Tab-separated table of N, CA, C and O in Angstrom:
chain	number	residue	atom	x	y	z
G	1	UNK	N	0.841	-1.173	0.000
G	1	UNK	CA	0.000	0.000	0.000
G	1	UNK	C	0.893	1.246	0.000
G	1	UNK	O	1.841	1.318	0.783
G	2	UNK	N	0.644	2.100	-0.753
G	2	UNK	CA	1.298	3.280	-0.945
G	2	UNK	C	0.363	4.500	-0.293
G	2	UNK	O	-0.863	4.399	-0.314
G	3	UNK	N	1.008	5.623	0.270
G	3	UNK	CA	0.194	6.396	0.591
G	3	UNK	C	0.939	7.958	0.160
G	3	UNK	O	2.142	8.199	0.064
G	4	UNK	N	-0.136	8.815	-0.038
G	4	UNK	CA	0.263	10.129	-0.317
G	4	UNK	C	0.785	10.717	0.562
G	4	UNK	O	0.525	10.333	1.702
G	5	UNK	N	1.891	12.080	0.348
G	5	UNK	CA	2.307	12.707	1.167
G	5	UNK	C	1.716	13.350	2.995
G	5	UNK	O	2.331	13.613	4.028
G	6	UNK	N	0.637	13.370	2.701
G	6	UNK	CA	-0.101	14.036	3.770
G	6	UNK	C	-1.052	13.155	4.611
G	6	UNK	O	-1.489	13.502	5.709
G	7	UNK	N	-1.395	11.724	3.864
G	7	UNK	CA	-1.954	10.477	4.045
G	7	UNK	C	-3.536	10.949	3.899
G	7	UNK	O	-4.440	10.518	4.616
G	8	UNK	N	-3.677	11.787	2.975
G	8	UNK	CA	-5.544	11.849	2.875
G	8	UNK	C	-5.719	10.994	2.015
G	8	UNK	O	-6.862	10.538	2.000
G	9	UNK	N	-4.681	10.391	0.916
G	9	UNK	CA	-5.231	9.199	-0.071
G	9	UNK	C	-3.925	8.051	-0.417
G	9	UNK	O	-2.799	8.216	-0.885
G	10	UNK	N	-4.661	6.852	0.047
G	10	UNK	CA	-3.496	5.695	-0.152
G	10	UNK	C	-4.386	5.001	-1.532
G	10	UNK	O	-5.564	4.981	-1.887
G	11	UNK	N	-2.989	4.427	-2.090
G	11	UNK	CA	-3.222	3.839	-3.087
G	11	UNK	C	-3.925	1.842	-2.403
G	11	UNK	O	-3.372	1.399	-1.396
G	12	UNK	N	-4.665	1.269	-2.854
G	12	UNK	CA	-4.738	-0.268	-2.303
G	12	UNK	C	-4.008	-0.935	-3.036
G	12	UNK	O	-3.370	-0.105	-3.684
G	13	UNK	N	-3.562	-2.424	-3.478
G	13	UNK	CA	-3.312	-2.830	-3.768
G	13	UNK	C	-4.507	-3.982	-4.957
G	13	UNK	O	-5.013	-4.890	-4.297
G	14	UNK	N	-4.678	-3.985	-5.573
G	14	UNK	CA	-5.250	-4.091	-6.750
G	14	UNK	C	-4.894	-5.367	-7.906
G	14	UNK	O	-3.799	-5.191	-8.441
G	15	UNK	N	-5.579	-6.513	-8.336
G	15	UNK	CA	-5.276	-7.689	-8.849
G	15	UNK	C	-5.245	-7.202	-9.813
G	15	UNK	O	-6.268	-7.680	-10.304
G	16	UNK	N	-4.849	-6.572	-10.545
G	16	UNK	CA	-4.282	-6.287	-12.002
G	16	UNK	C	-3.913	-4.743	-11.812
G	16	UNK	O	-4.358	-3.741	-11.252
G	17	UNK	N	-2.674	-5.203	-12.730
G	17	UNK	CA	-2.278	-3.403	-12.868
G	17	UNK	C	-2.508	-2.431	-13.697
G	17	UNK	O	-1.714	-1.531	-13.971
G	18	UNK	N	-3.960	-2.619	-14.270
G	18	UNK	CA	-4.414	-1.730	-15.658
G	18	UNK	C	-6.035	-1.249	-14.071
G	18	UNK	O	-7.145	-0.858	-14.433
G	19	UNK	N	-5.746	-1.398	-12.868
G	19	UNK	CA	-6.873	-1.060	-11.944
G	19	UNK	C	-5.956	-0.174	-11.274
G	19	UNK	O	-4.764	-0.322	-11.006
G	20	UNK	N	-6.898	0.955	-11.018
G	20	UNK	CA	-6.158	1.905	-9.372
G	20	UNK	C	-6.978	1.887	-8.238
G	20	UNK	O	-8.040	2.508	-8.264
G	21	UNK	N	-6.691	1.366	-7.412
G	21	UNK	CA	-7.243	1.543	-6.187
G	21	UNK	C	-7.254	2.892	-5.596
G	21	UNK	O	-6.152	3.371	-5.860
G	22	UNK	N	-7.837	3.601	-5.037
G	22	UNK	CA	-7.458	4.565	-4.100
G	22	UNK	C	-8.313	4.867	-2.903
G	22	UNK	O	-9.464	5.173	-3.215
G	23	UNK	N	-8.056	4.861	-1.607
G	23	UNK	CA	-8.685	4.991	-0.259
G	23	UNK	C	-8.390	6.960	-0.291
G	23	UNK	O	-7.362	7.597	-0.520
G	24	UNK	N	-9.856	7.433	0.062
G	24	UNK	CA	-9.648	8.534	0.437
G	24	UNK	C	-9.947	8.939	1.810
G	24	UNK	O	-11.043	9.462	2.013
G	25	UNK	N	-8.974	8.743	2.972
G	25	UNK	CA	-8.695	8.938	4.507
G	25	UNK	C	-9.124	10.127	5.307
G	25	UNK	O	-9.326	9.907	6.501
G	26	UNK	N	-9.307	11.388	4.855
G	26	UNK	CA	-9.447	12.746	5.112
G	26	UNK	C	-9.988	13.781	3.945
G	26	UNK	O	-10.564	13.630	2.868
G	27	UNK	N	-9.681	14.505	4.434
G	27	UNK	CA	-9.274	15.906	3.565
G	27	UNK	C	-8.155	15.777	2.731
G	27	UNK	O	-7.034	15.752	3.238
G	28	UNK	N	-8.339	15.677	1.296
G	28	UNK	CA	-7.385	16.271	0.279
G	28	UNK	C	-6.944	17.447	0.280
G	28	UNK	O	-7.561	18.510	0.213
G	29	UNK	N	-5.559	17.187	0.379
G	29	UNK	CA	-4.563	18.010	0.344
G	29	UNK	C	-3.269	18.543	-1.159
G	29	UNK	O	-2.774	17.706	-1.914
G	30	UNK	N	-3.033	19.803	-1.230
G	30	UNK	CA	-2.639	19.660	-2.851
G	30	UNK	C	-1.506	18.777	-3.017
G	30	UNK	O	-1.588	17.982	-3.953
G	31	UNK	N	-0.455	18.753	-2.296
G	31	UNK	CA	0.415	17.483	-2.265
G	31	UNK	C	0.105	16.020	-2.492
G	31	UNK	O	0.760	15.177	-3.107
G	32	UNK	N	-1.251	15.896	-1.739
G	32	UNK	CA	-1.924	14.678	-2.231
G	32	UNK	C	-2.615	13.858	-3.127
G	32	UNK	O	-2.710	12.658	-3.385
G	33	UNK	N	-3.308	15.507	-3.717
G	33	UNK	CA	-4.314	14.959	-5.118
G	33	UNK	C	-3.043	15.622	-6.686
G	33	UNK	O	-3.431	15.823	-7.836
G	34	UNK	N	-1.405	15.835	-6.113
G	34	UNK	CA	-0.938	15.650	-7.114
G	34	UNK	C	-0.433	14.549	-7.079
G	34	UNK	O	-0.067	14.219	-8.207
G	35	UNK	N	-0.206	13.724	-6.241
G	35	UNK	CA	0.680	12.634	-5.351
G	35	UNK	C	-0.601	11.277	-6.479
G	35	UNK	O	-0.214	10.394	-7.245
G	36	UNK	N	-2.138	11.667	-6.104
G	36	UNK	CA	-2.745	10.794	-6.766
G	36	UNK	C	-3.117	11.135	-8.541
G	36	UNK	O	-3.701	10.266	-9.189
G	37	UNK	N	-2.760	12.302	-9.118
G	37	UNK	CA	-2.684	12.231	-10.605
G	37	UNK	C	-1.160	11.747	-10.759
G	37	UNK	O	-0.842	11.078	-11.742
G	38	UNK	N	-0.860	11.858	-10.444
G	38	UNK	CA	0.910	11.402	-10.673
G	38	UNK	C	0.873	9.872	-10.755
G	38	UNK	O	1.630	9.260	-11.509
G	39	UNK	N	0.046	9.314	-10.026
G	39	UNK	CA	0.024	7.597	-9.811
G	39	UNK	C	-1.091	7.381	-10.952
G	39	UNK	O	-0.883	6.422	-11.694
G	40	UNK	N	-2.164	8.091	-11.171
G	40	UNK	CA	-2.864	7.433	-11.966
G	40	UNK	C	-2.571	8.539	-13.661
G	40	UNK	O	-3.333	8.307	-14.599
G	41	UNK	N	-1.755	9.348	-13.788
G	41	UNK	CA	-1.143	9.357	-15.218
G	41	UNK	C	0.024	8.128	-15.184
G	41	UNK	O	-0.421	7.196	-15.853
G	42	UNK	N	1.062	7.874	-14.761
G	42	UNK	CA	1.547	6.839	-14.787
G	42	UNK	C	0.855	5.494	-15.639
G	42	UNK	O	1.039	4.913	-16.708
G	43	UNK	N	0.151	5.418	-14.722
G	43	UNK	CA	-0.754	4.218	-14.897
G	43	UNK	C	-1.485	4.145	-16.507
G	43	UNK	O	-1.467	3.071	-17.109
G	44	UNK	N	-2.086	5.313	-17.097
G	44	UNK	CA	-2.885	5.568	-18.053
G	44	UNK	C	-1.639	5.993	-19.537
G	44	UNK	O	-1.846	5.936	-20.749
G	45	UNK	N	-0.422	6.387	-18.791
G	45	UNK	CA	0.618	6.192	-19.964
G	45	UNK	C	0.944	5.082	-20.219
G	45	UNK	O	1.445	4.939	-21.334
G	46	UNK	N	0.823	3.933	-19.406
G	46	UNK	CA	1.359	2.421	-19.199
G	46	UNK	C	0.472	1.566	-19.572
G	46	UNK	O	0.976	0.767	-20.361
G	47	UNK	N	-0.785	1.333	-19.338
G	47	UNK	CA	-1.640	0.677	-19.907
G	47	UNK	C	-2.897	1.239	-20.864
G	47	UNK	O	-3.993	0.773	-21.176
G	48	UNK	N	-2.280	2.300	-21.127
G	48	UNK	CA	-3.255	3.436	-22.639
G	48	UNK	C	-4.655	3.155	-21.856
G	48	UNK	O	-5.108	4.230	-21.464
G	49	UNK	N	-5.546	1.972	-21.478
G	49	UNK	CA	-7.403	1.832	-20.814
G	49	UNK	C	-6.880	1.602	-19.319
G	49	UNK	O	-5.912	0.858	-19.165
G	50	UNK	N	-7.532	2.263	-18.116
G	50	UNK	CA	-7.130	1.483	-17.150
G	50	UNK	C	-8.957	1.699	-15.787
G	50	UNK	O	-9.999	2.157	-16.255
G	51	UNK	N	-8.901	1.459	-14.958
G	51	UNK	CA	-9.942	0.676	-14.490
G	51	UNK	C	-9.675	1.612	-12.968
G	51	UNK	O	-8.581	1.471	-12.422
G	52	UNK	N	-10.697	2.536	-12.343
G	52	UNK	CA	-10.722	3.103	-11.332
G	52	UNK	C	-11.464	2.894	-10.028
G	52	UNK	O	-12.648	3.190	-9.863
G	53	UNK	N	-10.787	2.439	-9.254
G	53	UNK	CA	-11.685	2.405	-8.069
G	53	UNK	C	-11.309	3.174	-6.904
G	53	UNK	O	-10.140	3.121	-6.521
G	54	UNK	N	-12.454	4.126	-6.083
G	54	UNK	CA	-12.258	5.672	-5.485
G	54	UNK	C	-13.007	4.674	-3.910
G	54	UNK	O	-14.230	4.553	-3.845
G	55	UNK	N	-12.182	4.118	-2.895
G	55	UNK	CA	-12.725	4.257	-1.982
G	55	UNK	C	-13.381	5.098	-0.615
G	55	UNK	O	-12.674	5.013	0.389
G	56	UNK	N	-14.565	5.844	-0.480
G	56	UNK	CA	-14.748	7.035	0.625
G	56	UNK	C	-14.767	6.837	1.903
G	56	UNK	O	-15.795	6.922	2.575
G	57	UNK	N	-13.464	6.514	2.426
G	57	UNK	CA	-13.846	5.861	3.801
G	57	UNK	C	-13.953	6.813	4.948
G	57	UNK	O	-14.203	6.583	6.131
G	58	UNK	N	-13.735	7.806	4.397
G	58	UNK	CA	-13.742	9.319	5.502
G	58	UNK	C	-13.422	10.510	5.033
G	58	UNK	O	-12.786	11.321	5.706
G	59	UNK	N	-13.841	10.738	3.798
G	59	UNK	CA	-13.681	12.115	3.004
G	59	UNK	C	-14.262	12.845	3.227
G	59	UNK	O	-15.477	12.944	3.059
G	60	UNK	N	-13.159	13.923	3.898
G	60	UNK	CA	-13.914	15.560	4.839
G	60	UNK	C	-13.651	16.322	3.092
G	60	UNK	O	-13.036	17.340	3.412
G	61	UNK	N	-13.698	16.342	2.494
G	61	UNK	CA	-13.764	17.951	1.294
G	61	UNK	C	-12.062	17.911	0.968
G	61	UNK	O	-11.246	17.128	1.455
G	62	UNK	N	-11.807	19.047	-0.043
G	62	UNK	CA	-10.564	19.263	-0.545
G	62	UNK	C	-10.189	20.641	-0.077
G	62	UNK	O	-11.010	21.558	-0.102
G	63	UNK	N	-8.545	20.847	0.492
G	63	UNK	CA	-8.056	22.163	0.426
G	63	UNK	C	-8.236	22.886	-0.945
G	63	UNK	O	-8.141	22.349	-2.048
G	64	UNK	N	-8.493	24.101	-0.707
G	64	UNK	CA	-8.542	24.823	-1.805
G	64	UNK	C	-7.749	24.478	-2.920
G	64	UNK	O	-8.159	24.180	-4.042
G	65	UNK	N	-6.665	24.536	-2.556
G	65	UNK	CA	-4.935	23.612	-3.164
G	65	UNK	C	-5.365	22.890	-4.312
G	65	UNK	O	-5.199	22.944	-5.531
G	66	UNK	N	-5.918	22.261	-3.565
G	66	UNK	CA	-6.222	20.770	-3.983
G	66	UNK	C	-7.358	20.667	-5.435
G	66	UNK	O	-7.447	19.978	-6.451
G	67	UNK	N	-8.025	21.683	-4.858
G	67	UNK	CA	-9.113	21.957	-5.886
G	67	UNK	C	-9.070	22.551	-7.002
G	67	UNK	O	-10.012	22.356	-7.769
G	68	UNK	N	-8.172	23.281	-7.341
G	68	UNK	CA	-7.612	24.199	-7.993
G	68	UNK	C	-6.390	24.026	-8.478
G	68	UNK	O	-5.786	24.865	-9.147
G	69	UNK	N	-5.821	22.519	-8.042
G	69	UNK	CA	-4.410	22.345	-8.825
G	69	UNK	C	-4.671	22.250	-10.316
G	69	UNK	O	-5.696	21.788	-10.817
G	70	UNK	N	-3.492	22.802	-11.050
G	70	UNK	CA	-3.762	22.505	-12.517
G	70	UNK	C	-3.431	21.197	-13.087
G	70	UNK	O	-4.098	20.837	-14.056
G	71	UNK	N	-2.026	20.024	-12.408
G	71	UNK	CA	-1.627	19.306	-12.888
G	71	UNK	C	-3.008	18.244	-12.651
G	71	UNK	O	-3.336	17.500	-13.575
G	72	UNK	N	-3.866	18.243	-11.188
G	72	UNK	CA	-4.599	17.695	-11.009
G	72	UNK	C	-6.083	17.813	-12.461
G	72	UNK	O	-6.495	17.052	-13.336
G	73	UNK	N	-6.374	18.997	-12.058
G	73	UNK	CA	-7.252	19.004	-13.982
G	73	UNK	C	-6.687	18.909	-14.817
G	73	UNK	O	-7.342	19.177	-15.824
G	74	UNK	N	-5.402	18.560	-15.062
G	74	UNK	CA	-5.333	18.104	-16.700
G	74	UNK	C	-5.106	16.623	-16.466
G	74	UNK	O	-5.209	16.066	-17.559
G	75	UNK	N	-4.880	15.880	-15.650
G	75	UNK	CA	-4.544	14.546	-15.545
G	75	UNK	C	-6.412	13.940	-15.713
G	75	UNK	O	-6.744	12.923	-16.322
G	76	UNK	N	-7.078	14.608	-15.209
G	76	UNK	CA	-9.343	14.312	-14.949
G	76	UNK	C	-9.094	14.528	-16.258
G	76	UNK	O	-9.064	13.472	-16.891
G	77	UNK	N	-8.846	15.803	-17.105
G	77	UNK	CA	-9.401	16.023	-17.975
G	77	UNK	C	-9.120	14.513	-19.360
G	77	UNK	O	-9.935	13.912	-20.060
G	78	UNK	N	-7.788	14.409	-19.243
G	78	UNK	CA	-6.974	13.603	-20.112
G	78	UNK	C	-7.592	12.158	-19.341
G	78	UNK	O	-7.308	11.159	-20.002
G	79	UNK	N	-7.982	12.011	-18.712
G	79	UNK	CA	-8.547	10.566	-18.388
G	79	UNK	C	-9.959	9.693	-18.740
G	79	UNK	O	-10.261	8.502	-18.662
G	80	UNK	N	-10.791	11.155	-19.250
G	80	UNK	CA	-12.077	10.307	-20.170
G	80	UNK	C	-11.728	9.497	-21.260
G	80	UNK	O	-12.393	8.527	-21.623
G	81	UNK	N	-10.356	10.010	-21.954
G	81	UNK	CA	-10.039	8.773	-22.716
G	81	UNK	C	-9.503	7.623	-22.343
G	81	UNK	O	-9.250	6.633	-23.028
G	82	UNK	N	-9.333	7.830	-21.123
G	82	UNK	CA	-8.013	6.139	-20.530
G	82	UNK	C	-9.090	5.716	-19.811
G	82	UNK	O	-9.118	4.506	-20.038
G	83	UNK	N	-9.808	5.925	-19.232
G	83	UNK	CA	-10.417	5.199	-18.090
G	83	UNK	C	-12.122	4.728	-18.669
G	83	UNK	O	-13.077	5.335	-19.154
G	84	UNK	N	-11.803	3.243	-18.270
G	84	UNK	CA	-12.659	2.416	-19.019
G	84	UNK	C	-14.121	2.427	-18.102
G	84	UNK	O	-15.233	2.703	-18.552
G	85	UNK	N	-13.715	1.959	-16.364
G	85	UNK	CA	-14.777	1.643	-15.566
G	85	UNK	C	-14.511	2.879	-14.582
G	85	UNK	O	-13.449	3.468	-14.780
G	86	UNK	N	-15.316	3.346	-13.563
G	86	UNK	CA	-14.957	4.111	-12.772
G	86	UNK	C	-16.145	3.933	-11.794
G	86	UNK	O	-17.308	4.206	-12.092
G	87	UNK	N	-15.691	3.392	-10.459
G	87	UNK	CA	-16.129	2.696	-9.434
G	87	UNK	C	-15.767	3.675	-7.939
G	87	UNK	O	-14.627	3.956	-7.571
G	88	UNK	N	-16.683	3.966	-7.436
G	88	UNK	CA	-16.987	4.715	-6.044
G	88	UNK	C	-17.226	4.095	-5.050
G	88	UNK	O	-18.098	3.267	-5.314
G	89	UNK	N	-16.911	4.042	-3.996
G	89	UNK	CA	-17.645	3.467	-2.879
G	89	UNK	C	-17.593	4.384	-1.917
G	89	UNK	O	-16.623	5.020	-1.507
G	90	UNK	N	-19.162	4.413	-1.453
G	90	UNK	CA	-19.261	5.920	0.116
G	90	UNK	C	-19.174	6.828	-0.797
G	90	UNK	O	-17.972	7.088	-0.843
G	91	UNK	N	-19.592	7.322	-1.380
G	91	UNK	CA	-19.625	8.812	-2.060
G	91	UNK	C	-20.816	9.659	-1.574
G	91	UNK	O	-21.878	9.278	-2.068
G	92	UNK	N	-20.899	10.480	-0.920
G	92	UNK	CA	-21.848	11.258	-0.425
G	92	UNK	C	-23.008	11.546	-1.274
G	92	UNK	O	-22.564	11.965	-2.343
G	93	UNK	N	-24.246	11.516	-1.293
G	93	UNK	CA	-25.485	11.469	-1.879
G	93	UNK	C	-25.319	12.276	-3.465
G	93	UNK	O	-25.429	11.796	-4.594
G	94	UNK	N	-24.969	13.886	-2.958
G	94	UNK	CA	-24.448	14.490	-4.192
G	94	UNK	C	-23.785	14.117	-5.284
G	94	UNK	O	-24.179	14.367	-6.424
G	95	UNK	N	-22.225	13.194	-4.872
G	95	UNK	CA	-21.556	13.425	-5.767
G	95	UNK	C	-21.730	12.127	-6.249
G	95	UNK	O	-21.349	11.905	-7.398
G	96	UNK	N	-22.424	10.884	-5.347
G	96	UNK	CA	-23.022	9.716	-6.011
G	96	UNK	C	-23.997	9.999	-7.541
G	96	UNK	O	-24.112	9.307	-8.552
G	97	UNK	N	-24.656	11.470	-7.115
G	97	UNK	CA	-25.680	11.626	-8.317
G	97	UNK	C	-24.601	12.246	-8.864
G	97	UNK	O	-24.341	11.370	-9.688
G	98	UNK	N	-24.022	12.826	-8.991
G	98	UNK	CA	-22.900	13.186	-10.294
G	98	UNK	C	-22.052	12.783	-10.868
G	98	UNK	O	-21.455	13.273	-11.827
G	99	UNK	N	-21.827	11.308	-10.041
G	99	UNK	CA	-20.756	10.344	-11.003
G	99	UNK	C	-21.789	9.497	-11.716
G	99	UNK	O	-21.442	8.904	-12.738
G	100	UNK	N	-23.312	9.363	-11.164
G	100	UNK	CA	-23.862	8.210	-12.063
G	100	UNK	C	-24.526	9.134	-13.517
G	100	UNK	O	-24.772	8.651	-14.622
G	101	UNK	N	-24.697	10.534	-13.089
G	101	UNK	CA	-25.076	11.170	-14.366
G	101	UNK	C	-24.166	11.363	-15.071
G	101	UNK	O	-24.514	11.152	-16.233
G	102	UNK	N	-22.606	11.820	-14.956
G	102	UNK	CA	-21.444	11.831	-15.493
G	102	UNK	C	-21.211	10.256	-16.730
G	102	UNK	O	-20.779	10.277	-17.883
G	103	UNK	N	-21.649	9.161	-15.976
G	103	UNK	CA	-21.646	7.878	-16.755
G	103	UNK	C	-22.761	8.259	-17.921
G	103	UNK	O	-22.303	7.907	-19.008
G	104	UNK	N	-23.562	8.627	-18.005
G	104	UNK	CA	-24.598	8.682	-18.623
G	104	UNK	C	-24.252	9.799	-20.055
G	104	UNK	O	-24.848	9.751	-21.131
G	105	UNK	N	-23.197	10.709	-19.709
G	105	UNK	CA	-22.779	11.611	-20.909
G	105	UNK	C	-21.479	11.621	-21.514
G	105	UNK	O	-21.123	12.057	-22.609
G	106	UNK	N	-20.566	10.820	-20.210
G	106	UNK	CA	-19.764	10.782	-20.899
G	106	UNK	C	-18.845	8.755	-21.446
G	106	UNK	O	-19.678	7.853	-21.535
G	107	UNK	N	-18.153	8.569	-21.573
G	107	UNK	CA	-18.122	7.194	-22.489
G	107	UNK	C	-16.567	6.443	-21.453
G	107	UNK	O	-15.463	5.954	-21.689
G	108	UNK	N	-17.302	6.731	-20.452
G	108	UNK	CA	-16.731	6.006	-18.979
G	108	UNK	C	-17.799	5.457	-18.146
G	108	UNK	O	-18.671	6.200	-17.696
G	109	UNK	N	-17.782	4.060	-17.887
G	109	UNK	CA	-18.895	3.575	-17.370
G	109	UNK	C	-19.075	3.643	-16.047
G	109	UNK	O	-18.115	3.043	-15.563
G	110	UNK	N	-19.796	4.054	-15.152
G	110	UNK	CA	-19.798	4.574	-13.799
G	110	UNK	C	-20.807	3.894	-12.856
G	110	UNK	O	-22.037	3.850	-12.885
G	111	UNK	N	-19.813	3.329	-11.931
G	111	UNK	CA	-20.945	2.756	-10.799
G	111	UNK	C	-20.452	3.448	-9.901
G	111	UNK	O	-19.327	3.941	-9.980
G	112	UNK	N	-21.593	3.640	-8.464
G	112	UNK	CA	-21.324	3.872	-7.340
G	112	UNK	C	-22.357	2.640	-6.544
G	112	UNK	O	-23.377	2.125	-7.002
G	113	UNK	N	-21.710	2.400	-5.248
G	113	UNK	CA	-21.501	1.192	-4.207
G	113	UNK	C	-21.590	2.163	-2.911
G	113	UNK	O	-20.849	3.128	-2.728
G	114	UNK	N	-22.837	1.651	-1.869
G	114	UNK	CA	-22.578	2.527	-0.535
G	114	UNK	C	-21.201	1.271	-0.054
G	114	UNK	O	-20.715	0.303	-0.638
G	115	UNK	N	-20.931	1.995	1.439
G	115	UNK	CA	-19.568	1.647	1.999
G	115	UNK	C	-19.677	0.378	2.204
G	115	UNK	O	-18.640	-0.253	1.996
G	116	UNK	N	-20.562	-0.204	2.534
G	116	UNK	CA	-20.799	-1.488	3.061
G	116	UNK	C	-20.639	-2.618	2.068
G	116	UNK	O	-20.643	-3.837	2.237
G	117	UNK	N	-20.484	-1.804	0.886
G	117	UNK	CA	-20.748	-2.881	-0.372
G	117	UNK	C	-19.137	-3.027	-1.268
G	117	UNK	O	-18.824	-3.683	-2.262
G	118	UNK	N	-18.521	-2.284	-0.564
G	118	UNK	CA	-17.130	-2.643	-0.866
G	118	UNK	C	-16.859	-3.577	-1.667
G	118	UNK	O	-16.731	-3.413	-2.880
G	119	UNK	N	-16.714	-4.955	-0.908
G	119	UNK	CA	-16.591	-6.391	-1.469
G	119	UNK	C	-17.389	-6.205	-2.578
G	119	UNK	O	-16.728	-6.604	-3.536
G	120	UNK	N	-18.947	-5.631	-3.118
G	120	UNK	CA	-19.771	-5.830	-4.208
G	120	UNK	C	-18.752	-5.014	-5.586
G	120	UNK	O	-18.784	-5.200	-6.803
G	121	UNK	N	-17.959	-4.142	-4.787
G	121	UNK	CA	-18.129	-2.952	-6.065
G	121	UNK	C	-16.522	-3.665	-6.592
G	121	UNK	O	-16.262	-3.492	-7.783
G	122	UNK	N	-15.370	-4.516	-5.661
G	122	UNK	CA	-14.561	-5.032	-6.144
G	122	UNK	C	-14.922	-6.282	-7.054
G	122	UNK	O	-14.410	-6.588	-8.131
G	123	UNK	N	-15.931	-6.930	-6.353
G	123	UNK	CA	-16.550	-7.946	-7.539
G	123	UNK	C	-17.225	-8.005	-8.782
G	123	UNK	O	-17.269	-8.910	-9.615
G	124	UNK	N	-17.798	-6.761	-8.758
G	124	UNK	CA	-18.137	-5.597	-10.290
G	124	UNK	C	-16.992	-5.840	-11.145
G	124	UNK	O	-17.063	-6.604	-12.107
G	125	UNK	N	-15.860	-5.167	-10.802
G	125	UNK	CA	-15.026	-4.442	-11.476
G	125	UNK	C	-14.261	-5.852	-11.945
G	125	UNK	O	-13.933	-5.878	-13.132
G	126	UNK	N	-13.939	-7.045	-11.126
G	126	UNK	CA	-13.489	-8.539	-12.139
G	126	UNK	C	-14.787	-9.122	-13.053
G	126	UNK	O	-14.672	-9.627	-14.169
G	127	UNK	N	-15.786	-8.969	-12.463
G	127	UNK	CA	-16.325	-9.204	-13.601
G	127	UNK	C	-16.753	-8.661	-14.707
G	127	UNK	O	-17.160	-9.499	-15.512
G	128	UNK	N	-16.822	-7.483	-15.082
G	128	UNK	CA	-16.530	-6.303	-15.945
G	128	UNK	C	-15.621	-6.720	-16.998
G	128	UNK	O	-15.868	-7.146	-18.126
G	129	UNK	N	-14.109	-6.433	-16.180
G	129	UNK	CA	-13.116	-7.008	-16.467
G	129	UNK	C	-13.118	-8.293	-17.555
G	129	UNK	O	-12.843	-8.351	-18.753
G	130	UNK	N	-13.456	-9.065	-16.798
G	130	UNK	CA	-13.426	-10.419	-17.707
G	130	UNK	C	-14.480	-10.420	-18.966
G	130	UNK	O	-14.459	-11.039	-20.030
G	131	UNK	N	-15.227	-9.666	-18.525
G	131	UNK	CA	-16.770	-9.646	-19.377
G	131	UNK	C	-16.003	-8.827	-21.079
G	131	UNK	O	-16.375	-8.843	-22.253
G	132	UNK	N	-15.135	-8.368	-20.542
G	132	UNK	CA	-14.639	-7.394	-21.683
G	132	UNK	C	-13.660	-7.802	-22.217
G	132	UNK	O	-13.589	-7.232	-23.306
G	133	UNK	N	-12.466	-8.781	-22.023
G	133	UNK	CA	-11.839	-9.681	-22.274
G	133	UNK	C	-11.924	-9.855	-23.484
G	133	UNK	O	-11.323	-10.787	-24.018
């Protein structure tokens, strides 16, 4: 397990490496949400499609920093083309409705999973996976 500078987001460890795990612990911090485009451009230069999973296990909001980094929007922006599945778990009511309408316009397929369903939303994403094979 890898974790960001400030520890608001660790990377998990993940059965294939075209998947990113990421646990979000706190408050994002700008060190952190460059710490996590940095891991997932990597990833999207390396396997051109790759497979996202955003765990919310205690996400207080983003420093301003954070919100407003540029390397961080161009890595989102440049990722509707790499990113195949994009998987939430615990996402607060709001932004649950804005990742499942986000699936709906743009050509990234989007689930969200409350917290409890963890195990469901990792078992999604292999069978997805294989389904697409």
């Amino acid at each position: 397990m890898n974790a960001a500078p400030d520890g608001s987001v660790i990377q998990r460890e993940a059965p294939r490496p075209d998947l990113l795990a990421f646990e979000i612990k706190d408050k994002i911090t700008k060190p952190d949400i460059e710490w996590m485009s940095s891991v997932t451009d990597a990833a999207m230069q390396a396997h051109g499609k790759i497979d996202m999973l955003i765990i919310m296990s205690n996400y207080e909001g983003s420093d301003l920093g954070a919100t407003f980094d540029g390397y961080a929007a161009s890595v989102k922006a440049r990722s509707v083309a790499h990113i195949q599945r994009y998987v939430v778990v615990g996402a607060p009511t709001m932004a649950k409705a804005m990742i499942n309408l986000s699936g709906m316009i743009m050509p990234v397929e989007t689930k969200t999973f409350d917290f409890k369903e963890e195990p469901a939303a990792w078992a999604w994403l292999a069978q997805a996976q294989t389904t697409a094979s």
